[in-house]
Tab-separated table of C-alpha atoms in Angstrom:
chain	number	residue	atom	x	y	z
A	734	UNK	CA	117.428	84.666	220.602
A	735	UNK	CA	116.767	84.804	217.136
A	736	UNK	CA	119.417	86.096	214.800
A	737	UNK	CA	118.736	88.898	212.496
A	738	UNK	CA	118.806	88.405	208.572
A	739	UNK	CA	121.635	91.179	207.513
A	740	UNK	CA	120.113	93.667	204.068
A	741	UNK	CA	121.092	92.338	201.211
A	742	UNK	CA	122.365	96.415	200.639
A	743	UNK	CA	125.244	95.835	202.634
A	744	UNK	CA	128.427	97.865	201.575
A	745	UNK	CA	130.501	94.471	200.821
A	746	UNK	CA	127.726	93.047	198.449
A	747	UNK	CA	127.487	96.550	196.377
A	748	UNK	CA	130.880	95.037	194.913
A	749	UNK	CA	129.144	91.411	193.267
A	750	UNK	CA	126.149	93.505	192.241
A	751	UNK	CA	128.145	95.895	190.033
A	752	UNK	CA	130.903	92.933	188.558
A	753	UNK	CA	128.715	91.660	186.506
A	754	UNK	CA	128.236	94.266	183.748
A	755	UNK	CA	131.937	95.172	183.050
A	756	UNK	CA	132.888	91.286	182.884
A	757	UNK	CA	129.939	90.833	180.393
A	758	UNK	CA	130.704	94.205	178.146
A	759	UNK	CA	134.681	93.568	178.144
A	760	UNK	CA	134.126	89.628	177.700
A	761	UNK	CA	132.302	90.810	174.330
A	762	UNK	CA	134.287	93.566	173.060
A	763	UNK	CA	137.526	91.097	173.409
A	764	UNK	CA	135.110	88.539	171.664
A	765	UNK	CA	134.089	90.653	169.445
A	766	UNK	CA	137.931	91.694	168.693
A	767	UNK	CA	138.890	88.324	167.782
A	768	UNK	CA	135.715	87.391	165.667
A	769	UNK	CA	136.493	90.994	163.842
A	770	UNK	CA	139.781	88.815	162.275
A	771	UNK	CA	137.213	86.395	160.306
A	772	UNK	CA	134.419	89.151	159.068
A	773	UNK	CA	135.677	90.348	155.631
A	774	UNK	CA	131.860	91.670	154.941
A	775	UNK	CA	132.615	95.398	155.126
A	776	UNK	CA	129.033	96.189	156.590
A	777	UNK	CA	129.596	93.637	159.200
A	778	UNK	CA	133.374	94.561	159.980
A	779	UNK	CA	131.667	98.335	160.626
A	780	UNK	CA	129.312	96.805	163.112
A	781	UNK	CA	131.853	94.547	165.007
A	782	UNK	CA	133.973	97.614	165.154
A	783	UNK	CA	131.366	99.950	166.845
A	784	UNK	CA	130.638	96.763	168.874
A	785	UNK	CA	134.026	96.713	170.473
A	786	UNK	CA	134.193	100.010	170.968
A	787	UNK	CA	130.271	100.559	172.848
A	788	UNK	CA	131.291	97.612	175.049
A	789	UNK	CA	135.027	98.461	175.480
A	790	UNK	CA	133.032	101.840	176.633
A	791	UNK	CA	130.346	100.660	178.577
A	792	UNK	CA	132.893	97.953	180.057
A	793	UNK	CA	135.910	99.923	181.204
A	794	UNK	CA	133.295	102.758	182.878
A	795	UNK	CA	131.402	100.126	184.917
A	796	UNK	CA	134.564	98.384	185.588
A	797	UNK	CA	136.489	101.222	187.437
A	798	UNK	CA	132.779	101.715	189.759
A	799	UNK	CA	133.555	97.912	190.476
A	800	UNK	CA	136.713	98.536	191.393
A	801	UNK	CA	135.769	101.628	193.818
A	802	UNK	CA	132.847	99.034	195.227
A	803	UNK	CA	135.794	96.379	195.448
A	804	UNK	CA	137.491	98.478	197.994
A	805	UNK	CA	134.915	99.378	199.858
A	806	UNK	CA	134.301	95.431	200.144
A	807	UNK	CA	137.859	94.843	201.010
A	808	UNK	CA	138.482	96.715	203.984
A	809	UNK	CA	135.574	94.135	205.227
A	810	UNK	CA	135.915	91.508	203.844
A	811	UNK	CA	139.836	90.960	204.439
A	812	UNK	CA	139.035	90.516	208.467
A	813	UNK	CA	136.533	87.952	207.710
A	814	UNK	CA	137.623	85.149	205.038
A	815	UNK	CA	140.454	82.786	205.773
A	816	UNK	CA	143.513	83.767	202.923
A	817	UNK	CA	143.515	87.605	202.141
A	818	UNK	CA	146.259	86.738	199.621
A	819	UNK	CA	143.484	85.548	197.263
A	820	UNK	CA	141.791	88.959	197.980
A	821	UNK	CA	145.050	90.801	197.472
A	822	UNK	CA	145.898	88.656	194.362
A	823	UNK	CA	142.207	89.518	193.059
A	824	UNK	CA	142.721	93.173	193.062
A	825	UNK	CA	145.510	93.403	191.758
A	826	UNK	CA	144.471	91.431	188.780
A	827	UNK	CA	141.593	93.405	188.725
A	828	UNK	CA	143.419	96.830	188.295
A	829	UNK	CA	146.211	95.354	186.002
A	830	UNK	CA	143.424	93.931	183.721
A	831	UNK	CA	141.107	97.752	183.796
A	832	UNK	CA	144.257	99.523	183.475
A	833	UNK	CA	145.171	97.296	180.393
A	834	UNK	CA	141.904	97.583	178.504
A	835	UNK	CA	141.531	101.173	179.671
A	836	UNK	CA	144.521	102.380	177.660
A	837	UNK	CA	143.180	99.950	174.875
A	838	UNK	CA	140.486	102.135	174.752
A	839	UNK	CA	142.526	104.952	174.753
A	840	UNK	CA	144.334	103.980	172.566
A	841	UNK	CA	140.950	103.403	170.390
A	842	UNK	CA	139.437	106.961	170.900
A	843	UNK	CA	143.145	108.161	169.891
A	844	UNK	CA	143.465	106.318	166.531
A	845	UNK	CA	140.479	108.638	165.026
A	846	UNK	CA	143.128	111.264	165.724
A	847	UNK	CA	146.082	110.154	164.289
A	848	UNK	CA	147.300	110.240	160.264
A	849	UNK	CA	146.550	107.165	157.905
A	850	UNK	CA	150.253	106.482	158.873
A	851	UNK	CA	150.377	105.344	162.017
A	852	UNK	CA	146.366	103.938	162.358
A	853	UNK	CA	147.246	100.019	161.666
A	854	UNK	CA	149.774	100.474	164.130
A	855	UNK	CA	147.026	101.559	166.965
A	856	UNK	CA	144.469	99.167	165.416
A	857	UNK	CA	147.156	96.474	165.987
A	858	UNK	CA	148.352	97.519	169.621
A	859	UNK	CA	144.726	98.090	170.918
A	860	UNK	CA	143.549	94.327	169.293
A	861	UNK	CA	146.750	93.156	171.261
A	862	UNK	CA	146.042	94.975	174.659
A	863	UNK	CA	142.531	93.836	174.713
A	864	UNK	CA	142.986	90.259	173.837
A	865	UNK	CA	145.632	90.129	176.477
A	866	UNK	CA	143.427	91.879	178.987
A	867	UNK	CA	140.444	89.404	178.131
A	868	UNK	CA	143.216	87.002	179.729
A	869	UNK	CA	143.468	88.660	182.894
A	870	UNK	CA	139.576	89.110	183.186
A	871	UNK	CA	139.200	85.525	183.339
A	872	UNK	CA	142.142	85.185	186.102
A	873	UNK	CA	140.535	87.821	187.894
A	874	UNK	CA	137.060	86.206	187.855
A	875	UNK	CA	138.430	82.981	188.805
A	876	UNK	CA	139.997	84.643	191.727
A	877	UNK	CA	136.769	86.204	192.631
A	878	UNK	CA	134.916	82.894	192.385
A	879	UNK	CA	137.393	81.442	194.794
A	880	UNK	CA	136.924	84.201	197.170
A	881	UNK	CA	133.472	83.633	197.187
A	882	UNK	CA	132.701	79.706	196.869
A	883	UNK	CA	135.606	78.465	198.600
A	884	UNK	CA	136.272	81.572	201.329
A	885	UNK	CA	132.553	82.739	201.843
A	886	UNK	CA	133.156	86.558	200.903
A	887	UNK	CA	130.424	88.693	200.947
A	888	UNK	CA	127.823	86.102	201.912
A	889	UNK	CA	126.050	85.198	205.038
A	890	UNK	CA	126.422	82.422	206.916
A	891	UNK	CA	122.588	81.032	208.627
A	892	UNK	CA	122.813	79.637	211.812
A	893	UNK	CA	122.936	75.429	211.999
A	894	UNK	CA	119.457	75.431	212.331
A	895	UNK	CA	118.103	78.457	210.035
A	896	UNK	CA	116.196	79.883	212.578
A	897	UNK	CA	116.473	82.841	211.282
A	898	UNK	CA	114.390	82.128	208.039
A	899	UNK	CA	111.244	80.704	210.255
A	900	UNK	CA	109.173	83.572	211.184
């Protein structure tokens, strides 16, 4: 008997399909954070600025619809790879890190709120928040990348022979 080739729209791979654009967006608004410390153009500081705050946008929004797609992959995935305290460790990083450059945005959107007073320190604490997160985003991806090149999550395993390939 010949096995079947599984859809590549399975519920666990919804999860990998949807990482990819919050990683890239908050990878660039953190860069984007730090390079905004060596612009002293004005016209450029503006653009950096909106920069970090379309992909801190687009990032943290696509990130928390990776997150629901992460637990629909977990509650799979868990019975089938070989140390679910890499998959626990993962998610947790993964919410610590969105929760940390969630309230940096927050804490963004606030600052156009709040008196001349106070706005360095919000610029300051969101700058800190997000660099700091940009940490956990690469601990988090690194403990995705484990689950999936060392522990097989999400993929498929062909038979010895690949029969399933040859039509």
């Amino acid at each position: 008997m010949i096995a079947e080739i599984p859809s590549i729209w399975r519920e666990e791979v919804w999860h990998p399909l949807s990482v990819h654009l919050p990683i890239a967006t908050l990878l660039l608004a953190s860069l984007a954070a730090i390079l905004s410390l060596f612009v002293k153009n004005k016209s450029y500081h503006l653009f950096i600025k909106q920069m970090i705050f379309v992909m801190l946008g687009i990032g943290v929004l696509s990130g928390w619809i990776a997150i629901y797609t992460g637990e629909l992959a977990y509650s799979i995935e868990v019975r089938k790879i070989c140390d679910p305290k890499v998959l626990q460790e993962h998610q947790w990083w993964a919410y610590t890190t969105l929760i940390v450059y969630s309230i940096g945005l927050g804490i963004k959107i606030s600052s156009k709120f709040i008196t001349h007073k106070f706005l360095h320190l919000f610029k300051s604490i969101s700058f800190f928040l997000i660099i700091l997160a940009l940490f956990g985003l690469f601990y988090t991806g690194h403990l995705g990348a484990s689950l999936v090149y060392q522990q097989g999550a999400g993929t498929y395993k062909p038979s010895a022979d690949c029969s399933e390939f040859v039509k």
